[in-house]
């Protein structure tokens, strides 16, 4: 894969398919093209770090893909995790960043576990409430005793009352249907009566059309239809009137039965309600049934909640709890300290026993200044990269150290740094370093290359170690092929 950046446009060429993908306007962090580019890198490197913002959880910015493998010239040699700015905007950034690259847990897992723990606490609270309510509520206990005394007689009363109520409901429904039918017939009879009266004023050849006011035409067929319609109207009126008479009779009979059944229900209720056993009335027993139902509902909820609590506990077992995370962090801290202290010995960095300056999860600054600080930061990054290298399923990128001679270093310290980098550089990826050199004074580039890096080093001298600000200059023919390929990529259609 080859990448070319021109202003805010990035060209990426797939070395397998030779396809070029262009991202225009990647400068804005909130731009669509920037988001598409982030998705590309996430997919390419299987990178799925999530970070917390004030609005919730979001995918980590592109910078975090490169952060463990880049030390910037300006602040990277002074502050940790500051080679890219604005990352402190994310809540708990250091912990989430380190957890991800050291393979401990993902923020997504933490959020799921937290949500399950909240659910579990809520279920436990409800479970305890129902359990204590049932144990401490004396009304429910008294209701259970009353229920045993009246279980047979009460059920007999309820069955009798239920049957009579069902019969009453059936009669009431029948009464409503008959009333509706009578109302319908009455309305229909009214309409037919009006039609009949109008019909008497529309004799063919004599009366006017009610619409156009013209005399209705006369012939034998129309006269026959006229009398036929009149006879039909009379028959329909007689039929409806007969039906209404029958329906009214049935209504009266149904209403009488309803009144009789209502009276029986009132008598039955009064008769049963005064029945008593051991000075306890059936009325009191009926009132206890609500408490019995409540007790049944509580027991059902207790059983349901117990199962849900058990299911949540089983699901939580698949997640790391806080103790598990702290235990794993402690292991990583010890591993880092081991590598870091070895590096410090090689670089002559003063030893300190304070955990704040030895454990990767506590380190944010160093108790050193000047050259010692510079060497301590170098030691830190090599130790951190070594721990990452031992972590499964974490992407690896070239380790880039910009301006490794940033401090006012003497010759011995320069050689110490180069010797350390050469002997401890990662074996699974490239290491890229930049140094300042001046041929017009006392050039050391060739000496450094020969002494420390030899044949496996690619040396690029900007400005031939003489000119300042000369990254863009006239080039020799050796760069023609690279330049040609570059334009080919940028002009890809």
XYZ file of C-alpha atoms in Angstrom:
493
model
C 0.000 0.000 0.000
C 1.268 3.471 -0.884
C -0.058 6.764 0.486
C 0.439 10.291 -0.824
C -0.795 13.431 0.931
C -1.305 16.710 -0.887
C -2.776 19.519 1.184
C -6.028 18.047 2.612
C -6.216 15.209 0.106
C -4.924 11.707 0.759
C -4.326 9.147 -2.006
C -4.073 5.464 -1.050
C -2.984 2.879 -3.612
C -3.729 -0.793 -3.006
C -0.584 -2.705 -3.989
C -2.612 -5.843 -4.814
C -5.338 -4.358 -7.020
C -3.540 -1.095 -7.983
C -6.791 0.694 -7.172
C -6.398 4.249 -5.844
C -8.839 5.592 -3.240
C -8.970 9.353 -2.759
C -10.046 11.167 0.393
C -10.677 14.880 -0.153
C -10.866 17.359 2.743
C -9.521 15.175 5.562
C -8.357 18.141 7.653
C -11.571 18.576 9.644
C -12.058 15.984 12.374
C -15.831 16.122 11.903
C -15.791 15.979 8.100
C -17.311 13.033 6.265
C -14.017 12.321 4.455
C -12.105 12.258 7.736
C -14.634 9.792 9.155
C -14.368 7.604 6.027
C -10.581 7.618 6.340
C -10.842 6.583 9.999
C -13.104 3.703 9.021
C -10.560 2.646 6.417
C -7.698 2.539 8.940
C -9.893 0.840 11.565
C -10.754 -1.906 9.085
C -7.205 -2.198 7.755
C -5.643 -2.623 11.190
C -8.594 -4.257 12.968
C -8.577 -1.271 15.313
C -11.676 -0.909 17.509
C -10.703 1.291 20.454
C -13.682 3.135 21.949
C -13.392 6.242 24.116
C -15.730 8.165 26.413
C -16.935 11.680 25.663
C -19.507 13.816 27.459
C -22.038 12.643 24.890
C -21.361 8.921 25.323
C -19.114 6.380 23.629
C -17.403 7.005 20.284
C -14.723 5.445 18.109
C -11.236 6.668 18.905
C -9.666 9.281 16.573
C -7.108 8.322 13.937
C -4.254 9.690 16.068
C -4.668 6.920 18.646
C -3.789 4.350 15.963
C -0.275 5.843 15.760
C 0.151 7.242 19.285
C 2.060 4.278 20.875
C 4.512 4.287 17.981
C 5.302 7.982 17.589
C 7.325 10.430 19.678
C 7.021 13.961 18.327
C 9.842 16.490 18.349
C 7.984 19.318 20.112
C 6.369 17.749 23.227
C 6.841 13.997 22.785
C 10.159 14.013 24.641
C 8.653 15.810 27.653
C 5.091 14.544 28.123
C 3.685 11.046 27.665
C 0.775 10.472 25.244
C 1.017 14.122 24.115
C 2.505 13.673 20.647
C -1.021 14.363 19.396
C -3.092 17.111 21.016
C -6.662 17.184 22.396
C -6.749 13.529 23.479
C -7.343 14.603 27.089
C -10.792 15.626 25.884
C -11.775 11.971 26.361
C -12.765 10.803 29.829
C -10.372 8.286 31.439
C -8.268 8.399 28.269
C -5.058 7.065 29.825
C -6.713 3.988 31.384
C -8.790 3.116 28.307
C -5.827 3.688 25.972
C -3.478 1.500 28.039
C -6.110 -1.206 28.617
C -6.672 -1.494 24.888
C -3.026 -1.711 23.823
C -2.115 -4.029 26.695
C -5.039 -6.350 25.928
C -6.845 -6.042 29.262
C -10.371 -5.034 28.329
C -12.391 -2.849 26.007
C -14.504 0.125 26.964
C -17.441 -1.558 25.244
C -17.068 -4.504 27.644
C -16.936 -2.143 30.595
C -20.118 -0.399 29.497
C -21.973 -3.693 29.027
C -20.797 -4.925 32.421
C -21.826 -1.659 34.059
C -25.294 -1.849 32.481
C -25.703 -5.447 33.688
C -24.577 -4.488 37.201
C -27.169 -1.688 37.303
C -29.863 -4.148 36.189
C -28.745 -6.660 38.822
C -28.866 -4.049 41.600
C -32.360 -3.018 40.526
C -33.594 -6.645 40.441
C -32.066 -7.349 43.874
C -33.751 -4.286 45.338
C -37.166 -5.376 44.038
C -36.580 -8.975 45.143
C -35.749 -7.916 48.711
C -38.731 -5.545 48.801
C -41.201 -8.289 47.846
C -39.568 -10.769 50.206
C -39.669 -8.420 53.205
C -43.172 -7.199 52.362
C -44.579 -10.730 52.422
C -42.786 -11.642 55.657
C -43.722 -8.471 57.570
C -47.268 -7.766 56.333
C -49.704 -9.110 59.019
C -52.778 -8.381 56.869
C -51.649 -10.960 54.296
C -51.015 -13.550 57.025
C -54.505 -12.946 58.528
C -56.039 -13.201 55.074
C -54.452 -16.620 54.600
C -56.113 -17.858 57.849
C -59.526 -16.509 56.827
C -59.102 -18.085 53.433
C -58.791 -21.547 54.988
C -62.027 -21.074 57.036
C -64.207 -20.001 54.114
C -62.567 -21.669 51.145
C -65.505 -24.081 50.481
C -68.435 -21.779 51.296
C -66.814 -18.812 49.625
C -66.218 -20.689 46.401
C -69.835 -21.886 46.436
C -71.022 -18.304 46.791
C -68.712 -17.062 44.060
C -69.808 -19.785 41.641
C -73.507 -19.056 42.264
C -72.985 -15.336 41.903
C -70.899 -15.812 38.747
C -73.599 -17.938 37.061
C -76.365 -15.443 37.826
C -74.142 -12.562 36.634
C -73.490 -14.406 33.380
C -77.252 -14.936 32.829
C -77.928 -11.266 33.575
C -75.227 -10.156 31.141
C -76.715 -12.393 28.443
C -80.202 -10.901 28.958
C -78.861 -7.354 28.960
C -77.042 -7.996 25.670
C -80.240 -9.439 24.207
C -82.205 -6.374 25.355
C -79.699 -4.027 23.678
C -79.887 -5.943 20.370
C -83.712 -5.935 20.398
C -83.759 -2.213 21.183
C -81.426 -1.529 18.271
C -83.605 -3.589 15.926
C -86.753 -1.699 17.030
C -85.006 1.648 16.478
C -83.851 0.542 13.025
C -87.359 -0.614 12.017
C -88.926 2.614 13.248
C -86.508 4.707 11.178
C -87.129 2.508 8.124
C -90.910 2.788 8.581
C -90.602 6.580 8.712
C -88.661 6.614 5.413
C -91.135 4.289 3.661
C -94.057 6.390 4.891
C -92.494 9.507 3.313
C -91.872 7.617 0.072
C -95.528 6.508 0.017
C -96.825 10.055 0.469
C -94.606 11.370 -2.314
C -95.651 8.491 -4.525
C -99.297 9.621 -4.387
C -98.304 12.897 -6.045
C -96.357 11.398 -8.938
C -99.033 9.713 -11.124
C -97.827 9.335 -14.769
C -99.349 11.833 -17.194
C -100.747 13.927 -14.379
C -98.091 14.982 -11.878
C -94.680 16.639 -12.283
C -91.272 15.040 -11.842
C -89.951 16.140 -8.393
C -86.562 16.958 -9.969
C -87.139 18.645 -13.345
C -90.806 19.648 -12.779
C -91.873 18.211 -16.149
C -95.072 16.168 -16.525
C -94.245 12.474 -16.083
C -94.718 10.529 -19.370
C -97.680 8.140 -19.551
C -97.866 4.665 -21.003
C -99.185 1.269 -19.883
C -95.836 0.071 -18.523
C -95.345 3.163 -16.338
C -98.893 2.990 -14.969
C -98.304 -0.685 -14.069
C -95.006 0.140 -12.330
C -96.697 2.966 -10.437
C -99.318 0.700 -8.893
C -96.786 -2.085 -8.302
C -94.550 0.276 -6.299
C -97.560 1.459 -4.305
C -98.525 -2.123 -3.451
C -94.908 -2.964 -2.483
C -94.733 0.033 -0.144
C -97.960 -0.965 1.586
C -96.736 -4.555 2.084
C -93.378 -3.410 3.519
C -95.111 -1.048 5.964
C -97.389 -3.844 7.150
C -94.430 -6.227 7.581
C -92.372 -3.713 9.600
C -95.317 -2.821 11.809
C -95.881 -6.524 12.522
C -92.177 -7.007 13.367
C -92.181 -3.988 15.662
C -95.130 -5.369 17.564
C -93.321 -8.681 18.077
C -90.009 -7.016 19.067
C -91.762 -4.731 21.566
C -93.379 -7.772 23.177
C -89.999 -9.531 23.438
C -88.435 -6.373 24.882
C -91.022 -6.202 27.602
C -90.495 -9.881 28.418
C -86.682 -9.537 28.494
C -86.860 -6.442 30.685
C -89.090 -8.301 33.142
C -86.602 -11.183 33.346
C -83.727 -8.693 33.903
C -85.537 -7.059 36.801
C -86.332 -10.443 38.352
C -82.722 -11.629 38.026
C -81.347 -8.406 39.498
C -83.677 -8.828 42.473
C -82.500 -12.432 42.950
C -78.854 -11.335 42.823
C -79.463 -8.694 45.488
C -81.192 -11.239 47.750
C -78.484 -13.857 47.215
C -75.716 -11.392 47.964
C -77.430 -10.279 51.201
C -78.105 -13.901 52.225
C -74.502 -14.983 51.711
C -72.919 -11.850 53.081
C -74.379 -12.341 56.567
C -73.295 -15.976 56.709
C -70.608 -16.413 59.350
C -68.321 -19.100 60.673
C -66.500 -18.696 64.003
C -67.652 -15.045 64.162
C -66.122 -14.312 60.757
C -68.522 -13.184 58.057
C -68.323 -14.082 54.423
C -68.136 -10.362 53.627
C -64.892 -10.170 55.552
C -63.601 -13.214 53.688
C -64.402 -11.610 50.325
C -62.380 -8.556 51.266
C -59.409 -10.780 52.112
C -59.326 -12.186 48.561
C -57.599 -9.033 47.269
C -54.818 -9.672 49.775
C -54.648 -13.326 48.720
C -54.270 -12.218 45.074
C -51.591 -9.754 46.151
C -49.722 -12.525 47.939
C -49.932 -14.731 44.831
C -48.630 -11.865 42.679
C -45.761 -11.249 45.120
C -44.760 -14.915 45.042
C -44.857 -14.927 41.244
C -42.668 -11.787 41.148
C -40.229 -13.287 43.654
C -39.849 -16.384 41.487
C -39.494 -14.368 38.299
C -36.958 -11.998 39.845
C -34.938 -14.877 41.299
C -34.553 -16.374 37.816
C -33.651 -12.995 36.266
C -31.073 -12.352 39.015
C -29.502 -15.747 38.444
C -29.371 -15.145 34.652
C -27.703 -11.741 35.148
C -25.116 -13.224 37.515
C -24.258 -15.909 34.973
C -23.922 -13.298 32.214
C -21.694 -11.123 34.412
C -19.331 -14.041 34.985
C -18.167 -13.683 31.378
C -17.000 -10.106 32.085
C -13.984 -8.970 34.033
C -14.909 -7.189 37.237
C -12.916 -4.359 38.816
C -10.774 -6.772 40.818
C -9.936 -8.772 37.684
C -8.989 -5.601 35.796
C -6.829 -4.313 38.653
C -5.123 -7.689 38.906
C -4.310 -7.713 35.179
C -3.132 -4.110 35.318
C -0.792 -5.013 38.168
C 0.717 -7.801 36.050
C 1.268 -5.360 33.161
C 2.717 -2.817 35.589
C 5.264 -5.359 36.829
C 6.155 -6.426 33.302
C 6.622 -2.803 32.210
C 8.700 -1.987 35.302
C 10.983 -4.919 34.531
C 11.681 -3.716 30.974
C 11.815 -0.059 32.005
C 14.364 -0.602 34.777
C 16.565 -2.674 32.463
C 16.458 0.148 29.895
C 17.238 2.731 32.571
C 20.354 0.824 33.572
C 21.503 0.733 29.935
C 20.853 4.478 29.556
C 22.198 5.503 33.011
C 18.822 6.885 34.115
C 18.746 7.346 37.923
C 16.729 4.682 39.747
C 13.615 5.623 41.721
C 11.450 3.290 43.839
C 8.301 5.407 43.700
C 5.574 3.433 41.856
C 4.397 6.674 40.228
C 7.591 6.629 38.159
C 7.812 2.892 37.521
C 4.317 1.630 36.697
C 2.890 2.293 33.265
C -0.622 2.951 34.649
C 0.699 5.587 37.044
C 3.354 7.236 34.889
C 2.385 10.625 33.509
C 5.606 12.530 34.135
C 9.172 11.895 35.291
C 11.160 13.302 38.234
C 13.970 14.309 35.874
C 15.043 17.247 33.729
C 17.232 17.870 30.696
C 19.185 14.899 29.358
C 17.923 12.553 32.104
C 14.323 13.315 31.180
C 15.099 12.715 27.497
C 16.678 9.345 28.261
C 13.827 8.346 30.625
C 11.224 9.033 27.902
C 13.262 6.964 25.427
C 13.433 4.142 27.986
C 9.670 4.379 28.578
C 8.703 4.065 24.898
C 10.905 1.054 24.283
C 9.579 -0.657 27.417
C 5.969 0.159 26.492
C 6.449 -1.110 22.940
C 7.980 -4.319 24.240
C 4.900 -4.978 26.408
C 2.611 -4.194 23.448
C 4.621 -6.582 21.280
C 3.808 -9.362 23.748
C 0.072 -8.584 23.572
C -2.030 -10.597 21.129
C -4.291 -9.084 18.457
C -2.872 -5.546 18.695
C -1.754 -3.879 15.466
C 1.891 -2.938 15.115
C 3.303 0.059 13.234
C 6.854 1.362 12.704
C 8.297 3.045 15.805
C 8.969 6.665 14.840
C 11.287 8.738 17.044
C 11.514 12.322 15.822
C 14.633 14.260 16.758
C 16.333 11.797 19.083
C 19.079 14.358 19.751
C 16.638 17.079 20.757
C 18.410 17.895 24.025
C 21.866 19.485 24.169
C 23.633 16.155 24.114
C 27.357 15.541 24.103
C 28.992 12.929 21.878
C 28.907 10.184 24.499
C 25.165 10.551 25.092
C 24.448 10.542 21.366
C 26.346 7.318 20.912
C 24.643 5.880 23.998
C 21.210 6.651 22.506
C 22.054 5.219 19.080
C 23.616 2.112 20.592
C 20.512 1.583 22.747
C 18.134 2.047 19.795
C 20.168 -0.284 17.597
C 20.298 -3.078 20.178
C 16.727 -2.750 21.502
C 14.676 -1.765 18.467
C 11.515 -3.860 17.882
C 12.164 -7.028 15.884
C 8.680 -7.184 14.366
C 8.566 -3.760 12.677
C 10.650 -0.874 11.388
C 12.244 1.782 13.531
C 12.444 5.286 12.036
C 14.559 7.991 13.690
C 15.491 11.540 12.748
C 18.638 13.446 13.744
C 20.119 16.811 12.881
C 23.550 16.837 11.198
C 25.717 19.449 9.549
C 28.353 18.530 6.968
C 29.842 21.993 7.005
C 30.798 21.570 10.683
C 31.366 18.095 11.982
C 29.188 15.526 10.235
C 28.591 12.276 12.103
C 25.924 10.623 9.936
C 28.198 8.239 8.077
C 30.045 7.439 11.296
C 26.771 6.643 13.102
C 25.559 4.503 10.236
C 28.768 2.537 10.028
C 29.103 2.015 13.779
C 25.509 1.302 14.784
C 23.262 0.406 11.847
C 25.495 -0.765 9.024
C 23.799 -2.573 6.118
C 20.211 -2.819 7.370
C 19.721 0.945 7.522
C 18.192 3.211 4.874
C 19.699 6.668 5.247
C 17.885 9.750 3.900
C 19.796 13.041 4.108
C 17.561 16.069 3.598
C 19.553 18.946 2.111
C 22.578 16.658 1.889
C 23.278 17.568 5.524
C 24.207 21.093 4.379
C 21.205 23.169 3.257
C 18.426 24.347 5.547
C 14.700 23.955 4.721
C 15.615 21.999 1.635
C 13.208 19.096 1.603
C 12.006 20.407 -1.800
C 14.908 20.811 -4.211
C 16.186 19.779 -7.610
C 16.534 16.037 -7.681
C 18.678 13.656 -9.650
C 17.330 11.036 -12.041
C 17.199 8.395 -9.305
C 13.954 9.946 -8.108
C 12.266 10.072 -11.517
C 10.552 6.743 -11.095
C 9.197 7.644 -7.658
C 8.018 11.035 -8.932
C 6.366 9.433 -11.958
C 4.524 6.918 -9.769
C 3.422 9.687 -7.471
C 1.809 11.647 -10.277
C 0.240 8.460 -11.629
C -1.436 7.876 -8.293
C -2.666 11.469 -7.935
C -4.008 11.453 -11.509
C -5.755 8.104 -11.154
C -9.315 8.033 -12.525
